Coordinates of C-alpha atoms in Angstrom, one line a residue:
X1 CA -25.7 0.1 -70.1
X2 CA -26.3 0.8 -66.2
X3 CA -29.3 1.6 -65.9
X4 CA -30.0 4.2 -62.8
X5 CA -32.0 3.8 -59.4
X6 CA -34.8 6.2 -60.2
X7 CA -36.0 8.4 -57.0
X8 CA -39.5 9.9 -57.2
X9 CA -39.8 13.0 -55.0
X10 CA -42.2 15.8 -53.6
X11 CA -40.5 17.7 -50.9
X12 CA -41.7 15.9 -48.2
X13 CA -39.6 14.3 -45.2
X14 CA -40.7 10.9 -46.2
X15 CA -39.6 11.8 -49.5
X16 CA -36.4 12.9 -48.1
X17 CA -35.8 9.6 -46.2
X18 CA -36.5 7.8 -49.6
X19 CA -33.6 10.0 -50.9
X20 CA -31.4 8.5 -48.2
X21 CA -32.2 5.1 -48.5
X22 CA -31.4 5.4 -52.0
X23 CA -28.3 7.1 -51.7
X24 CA -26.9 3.9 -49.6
X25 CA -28.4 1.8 -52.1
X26 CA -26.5 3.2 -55.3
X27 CA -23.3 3.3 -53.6
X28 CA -23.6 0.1 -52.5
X29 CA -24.4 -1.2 -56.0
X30 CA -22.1 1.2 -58.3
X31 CA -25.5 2.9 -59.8
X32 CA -26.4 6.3 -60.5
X33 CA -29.1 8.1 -58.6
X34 CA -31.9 10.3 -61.1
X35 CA -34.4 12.3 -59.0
X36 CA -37.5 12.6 -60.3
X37 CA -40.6 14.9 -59.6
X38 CA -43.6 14.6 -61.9
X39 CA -47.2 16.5 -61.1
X40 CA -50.0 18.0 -63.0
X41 CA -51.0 20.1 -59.7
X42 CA -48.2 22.5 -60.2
X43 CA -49.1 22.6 -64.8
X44 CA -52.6 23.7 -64.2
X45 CA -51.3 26.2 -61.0
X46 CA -49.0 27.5 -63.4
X47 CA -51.7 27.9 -66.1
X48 CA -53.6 30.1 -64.0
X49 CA -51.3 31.8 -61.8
X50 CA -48.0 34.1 -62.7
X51 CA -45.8 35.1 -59.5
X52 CA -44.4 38.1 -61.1
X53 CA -42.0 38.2 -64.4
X54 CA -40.5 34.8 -63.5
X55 CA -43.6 33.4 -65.5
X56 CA -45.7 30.3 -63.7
X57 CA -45.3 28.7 -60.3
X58 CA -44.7 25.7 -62.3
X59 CA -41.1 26.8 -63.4
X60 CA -40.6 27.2 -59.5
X61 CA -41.8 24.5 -57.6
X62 CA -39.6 21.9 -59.3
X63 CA -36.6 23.7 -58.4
X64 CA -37.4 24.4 -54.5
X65 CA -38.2 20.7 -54.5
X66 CA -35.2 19.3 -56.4
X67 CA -32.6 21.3 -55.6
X68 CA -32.9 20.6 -52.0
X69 CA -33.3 16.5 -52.7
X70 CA -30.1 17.0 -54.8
X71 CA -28.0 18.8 -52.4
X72 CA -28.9 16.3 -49.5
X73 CA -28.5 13.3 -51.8
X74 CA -24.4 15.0 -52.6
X75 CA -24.2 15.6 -49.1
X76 CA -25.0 12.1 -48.2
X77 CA -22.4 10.7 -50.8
X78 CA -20.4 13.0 -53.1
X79 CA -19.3 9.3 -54.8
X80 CA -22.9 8.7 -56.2
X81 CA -23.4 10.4 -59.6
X82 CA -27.0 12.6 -58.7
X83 CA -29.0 13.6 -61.8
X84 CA -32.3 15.5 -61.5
X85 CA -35.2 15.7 -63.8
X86 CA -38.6 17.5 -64.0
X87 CA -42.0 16.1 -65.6
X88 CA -45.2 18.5 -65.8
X89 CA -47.0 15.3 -65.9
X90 CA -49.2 12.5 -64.1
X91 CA -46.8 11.0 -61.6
X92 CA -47.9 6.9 -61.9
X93 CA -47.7 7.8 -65.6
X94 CA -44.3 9.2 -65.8
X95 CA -42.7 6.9 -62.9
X96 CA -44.3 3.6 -64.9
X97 CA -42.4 5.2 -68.1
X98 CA -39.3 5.6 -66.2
X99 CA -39.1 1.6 -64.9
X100 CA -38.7 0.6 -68.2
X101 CA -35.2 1.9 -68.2
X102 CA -34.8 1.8 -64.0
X103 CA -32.8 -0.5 -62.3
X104 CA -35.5 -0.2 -59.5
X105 CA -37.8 2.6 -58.4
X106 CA -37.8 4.0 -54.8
X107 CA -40.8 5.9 -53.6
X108 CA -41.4 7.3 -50.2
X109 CA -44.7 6.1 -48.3
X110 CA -46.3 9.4 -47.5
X111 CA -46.4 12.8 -49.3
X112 CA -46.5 16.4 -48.0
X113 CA -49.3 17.3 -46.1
X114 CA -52.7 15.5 -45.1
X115 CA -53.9 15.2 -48.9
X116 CA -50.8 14.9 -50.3
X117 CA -49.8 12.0 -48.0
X118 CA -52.5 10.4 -49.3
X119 CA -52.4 11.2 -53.0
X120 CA -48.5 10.2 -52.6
X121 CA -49.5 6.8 -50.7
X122 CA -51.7 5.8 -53.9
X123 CA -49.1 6.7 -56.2
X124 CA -46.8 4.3 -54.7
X125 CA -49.1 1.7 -54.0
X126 CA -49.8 2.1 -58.3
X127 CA -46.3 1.8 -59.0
X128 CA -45.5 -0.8 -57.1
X129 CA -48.5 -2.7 -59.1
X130 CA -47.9 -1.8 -62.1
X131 CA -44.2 -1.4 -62.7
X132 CA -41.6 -3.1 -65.2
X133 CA -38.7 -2.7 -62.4
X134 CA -38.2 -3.5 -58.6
X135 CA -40.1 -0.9 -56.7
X136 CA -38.9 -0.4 -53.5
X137 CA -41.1 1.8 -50.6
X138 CA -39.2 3.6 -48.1
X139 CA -41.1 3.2 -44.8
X140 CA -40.7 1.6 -41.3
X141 CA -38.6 1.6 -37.8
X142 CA -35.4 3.5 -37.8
X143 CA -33.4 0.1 -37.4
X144 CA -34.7 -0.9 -40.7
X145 CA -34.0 2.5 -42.3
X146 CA -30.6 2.6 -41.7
X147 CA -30.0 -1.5 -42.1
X148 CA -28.9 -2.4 -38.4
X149 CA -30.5 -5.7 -38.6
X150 CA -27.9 -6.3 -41.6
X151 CA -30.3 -9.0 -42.6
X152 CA -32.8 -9.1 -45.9
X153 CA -36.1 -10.8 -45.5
X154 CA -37.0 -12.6 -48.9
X155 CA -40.9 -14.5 -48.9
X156 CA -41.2 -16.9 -51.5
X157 CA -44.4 -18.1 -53.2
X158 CA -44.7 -19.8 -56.5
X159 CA -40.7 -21.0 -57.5
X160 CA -41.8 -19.9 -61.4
X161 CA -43.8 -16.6 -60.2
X162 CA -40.5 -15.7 -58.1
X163 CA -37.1 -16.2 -59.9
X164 CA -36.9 -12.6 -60.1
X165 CA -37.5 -11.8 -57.1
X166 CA -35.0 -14.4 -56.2
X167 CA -32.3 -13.0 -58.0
X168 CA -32.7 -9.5 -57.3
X169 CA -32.7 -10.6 -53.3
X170 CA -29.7 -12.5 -54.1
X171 CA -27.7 -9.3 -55.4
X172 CA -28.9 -6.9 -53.0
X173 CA -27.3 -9.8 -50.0
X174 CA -24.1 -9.7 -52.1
X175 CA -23.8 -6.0 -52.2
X176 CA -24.6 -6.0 -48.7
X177 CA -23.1 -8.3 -47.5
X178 CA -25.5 -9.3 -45.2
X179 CA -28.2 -12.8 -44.1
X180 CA -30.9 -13.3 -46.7
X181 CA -33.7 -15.0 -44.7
X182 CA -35.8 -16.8 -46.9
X183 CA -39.5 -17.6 -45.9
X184 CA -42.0 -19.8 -47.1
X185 CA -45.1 -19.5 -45.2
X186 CA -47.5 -22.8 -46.0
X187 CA -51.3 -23.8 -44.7
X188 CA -52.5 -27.2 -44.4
X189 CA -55.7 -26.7 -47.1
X190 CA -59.0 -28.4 -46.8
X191 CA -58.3 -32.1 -49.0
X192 CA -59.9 -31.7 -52.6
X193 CA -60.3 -35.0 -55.5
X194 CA -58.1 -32.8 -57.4
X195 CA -55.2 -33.4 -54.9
X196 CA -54.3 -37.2 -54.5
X197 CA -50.7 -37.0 -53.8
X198 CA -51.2 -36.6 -50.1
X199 CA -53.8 -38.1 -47.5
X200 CA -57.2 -36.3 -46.9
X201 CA -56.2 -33.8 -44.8
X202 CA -52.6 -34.5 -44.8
X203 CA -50.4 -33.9 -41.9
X204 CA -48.7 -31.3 -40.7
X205 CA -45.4 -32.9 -41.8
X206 CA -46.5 -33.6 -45.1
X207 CA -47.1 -30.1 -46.4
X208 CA -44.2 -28.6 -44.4
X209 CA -41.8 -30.9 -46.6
X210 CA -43.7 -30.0 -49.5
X211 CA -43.0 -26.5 -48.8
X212 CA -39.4 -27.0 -47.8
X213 CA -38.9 -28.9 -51.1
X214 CA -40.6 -26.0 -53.0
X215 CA -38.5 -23.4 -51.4
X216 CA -35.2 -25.3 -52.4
X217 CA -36.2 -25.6 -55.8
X218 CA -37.0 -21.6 -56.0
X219 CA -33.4 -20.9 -54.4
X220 CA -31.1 -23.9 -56.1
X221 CA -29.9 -21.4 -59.1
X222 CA -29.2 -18.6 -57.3
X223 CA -27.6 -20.3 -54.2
X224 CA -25.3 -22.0 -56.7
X225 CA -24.3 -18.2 -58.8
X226 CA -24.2 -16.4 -55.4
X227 CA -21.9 -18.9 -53.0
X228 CA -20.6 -16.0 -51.3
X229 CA -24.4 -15.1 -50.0
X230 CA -25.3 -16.3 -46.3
X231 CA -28.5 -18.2 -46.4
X232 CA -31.0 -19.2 -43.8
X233 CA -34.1 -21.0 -45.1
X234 CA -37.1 -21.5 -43.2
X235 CA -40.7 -22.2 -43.6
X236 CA -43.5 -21.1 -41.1
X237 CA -47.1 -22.6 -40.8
X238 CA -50.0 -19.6 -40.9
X239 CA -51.0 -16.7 -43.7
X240 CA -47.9 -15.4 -45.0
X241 CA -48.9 -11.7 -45.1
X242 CA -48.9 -12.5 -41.0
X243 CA -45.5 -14.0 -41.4
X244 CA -43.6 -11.7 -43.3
X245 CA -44.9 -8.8 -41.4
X246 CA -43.8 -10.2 -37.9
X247 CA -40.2 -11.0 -39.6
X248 CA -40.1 -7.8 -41.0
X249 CA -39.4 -6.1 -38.0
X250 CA -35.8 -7.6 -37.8
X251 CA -35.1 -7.0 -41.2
X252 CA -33.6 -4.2 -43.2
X253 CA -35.6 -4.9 -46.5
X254 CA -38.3 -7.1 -47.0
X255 CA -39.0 -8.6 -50.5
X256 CA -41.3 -10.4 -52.5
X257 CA -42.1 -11.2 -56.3
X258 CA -45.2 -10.1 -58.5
X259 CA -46.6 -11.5 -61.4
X260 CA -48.4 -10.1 -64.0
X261 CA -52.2 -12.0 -64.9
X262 CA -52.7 -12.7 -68.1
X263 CA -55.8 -10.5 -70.0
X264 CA -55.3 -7.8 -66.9
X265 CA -53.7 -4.6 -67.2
X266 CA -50.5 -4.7 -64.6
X267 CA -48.9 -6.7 -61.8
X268 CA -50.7 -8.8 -59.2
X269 CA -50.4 -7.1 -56.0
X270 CA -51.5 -9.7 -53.6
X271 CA -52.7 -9.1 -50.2
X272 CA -49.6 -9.9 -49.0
X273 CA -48.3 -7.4 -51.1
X274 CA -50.7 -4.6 -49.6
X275 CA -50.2 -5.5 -46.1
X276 CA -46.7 -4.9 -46.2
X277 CA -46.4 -2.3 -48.1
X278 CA -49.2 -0.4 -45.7
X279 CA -47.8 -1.9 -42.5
X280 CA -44.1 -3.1 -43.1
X281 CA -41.2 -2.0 -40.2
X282 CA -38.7 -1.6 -42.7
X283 CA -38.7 -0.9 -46.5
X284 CA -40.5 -3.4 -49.4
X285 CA -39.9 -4.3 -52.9
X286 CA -42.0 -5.0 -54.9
X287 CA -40.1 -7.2 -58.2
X288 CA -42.1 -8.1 -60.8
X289 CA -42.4 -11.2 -62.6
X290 CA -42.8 -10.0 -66.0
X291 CA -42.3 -13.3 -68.4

């Protein structure tokens, strides 16, 4: 079963870029694209208000903001099979319904207007924290939009807390065919009791061939299933919300992994997580670790 590349939209431009971006991304991959819009503004509108014997505004609004998303989506690439779908409905509720059967979720990073755009931004930033798929947030520089850096910017963390994340950066460099950068970003940490297999203190050497070592083991699968991927490896003393941002302004995508914490409701959306995802220059997933 292929499972589509689920669009959530609202009629806004950044919307309408997310469209785009999405467009490029099915055809790359062989997926269908499903549009989705999903509000309870325009239910209780409707409820209260009738523009003449069409019935509610509700029956409306969908269609202005669809139809338009659709016809630029066909226009984009007639190759890409476009579906469309309205939900008179909470959108984090109805987009966290659709990632279970999503091959990834792609929001936008604004909405329309002032209070929308802000509504919109929290709906995304829920998603991508809550989700059982890759979310991915359209936002950044023009060169990231439309992938002139023809490289993908993967951080790694924890090798257990990001084989999916792995793996999903992996494919998206095949179907690209593009560099994956790989990052590990490691700090020297104040020596504990609990840690005795290094010096008190350490050097810098030590913990930057701990980190190298840790980064090979995350990618040693998915280097060996993915030969025809170019790799570049590299791992970068300082906080790696600080490093990832900096290298995400020669990137096209930037990704990183998400685990969910055991007794807690959802992903956990590290700071790392926010900072891109608020100040990224090109777009983020977000792929959650969910065993």
């Amino acid at each position: 079963m292929v499972l589509p590349l689920v669009v959530g939209v609202d009629g806004s431009e950044a919307g309408l870029l997310a469209v785009d971006w999405a467009v490029d991304e099915a055809a790359r991959l062989g997926l269908p694209l499903r549009l989705l819009y999903a509000s309870l503004w325009e239910l209780y509108e409707g409820a209260a208000r009738q523009e003449g014997p069409e019935g509610p505004a509700a029956r409306v609004v969908p269609e202005n903001i669809l139809g338009p998303a659709a016809e630029r989506a066909r226009s984009r690439n007639p190759e890409v099979g476009v579906s469309t779908s309205a939900v008179a409905d909470d959108a984090v509720s109805v987009l966290l319904s659709e990632s279970r059967n999503a091959s990834a979720l792609v929001t936008g990073a604004h909405g329309r207007g002032q209070v929308a755009g802000l509504l919109l931004g929290s709906v995304s930033l829920a998603v991508a924290a809550r989700a059982y798929c890759p979310v991915v947030v359209v936002r950044g520089d023009k060169a990231g939009l439309e992938g002139a850096h023809e490289r993908i910017l993967l951080g790694v963390a924890d090798p257990e807390a990001n084989s999916e994340a792995v793996r999903f950066a992996f494919r998206t460099a095949a179907a690209r065919k593009c560099l994956l950068f790989v990052l590990r970003a490691w700090r020297r940490p104040s020596y504990t009791a609990a840690d005795r297999s290094l010096p008190p203190g350490g050097s810098s050497r030590c913990w930057e061939e701990r980190a190298s070592a840790l980064l090979d083991a995350a990618l040693h699968d998915a280097v060996a299933d993915h030969p025809e991927v170019r790799v570049r490896r590299k791992t970068i003393e300082g906080p790696a919300r600080k490093v990832l941002l900096r290298h995400s302004a020669a990137a096209d995508l930037v990704i990183i992994g998400a685990r969910r914490r055991h007794g807690h409701f959802g992903l956990q959306l590290s700071r790392v997580g926010h900072t891109l995802l608020h100040h990224a220059d090109c777009p983020v997933a977000i792929v959650p670790q969910l065993s």
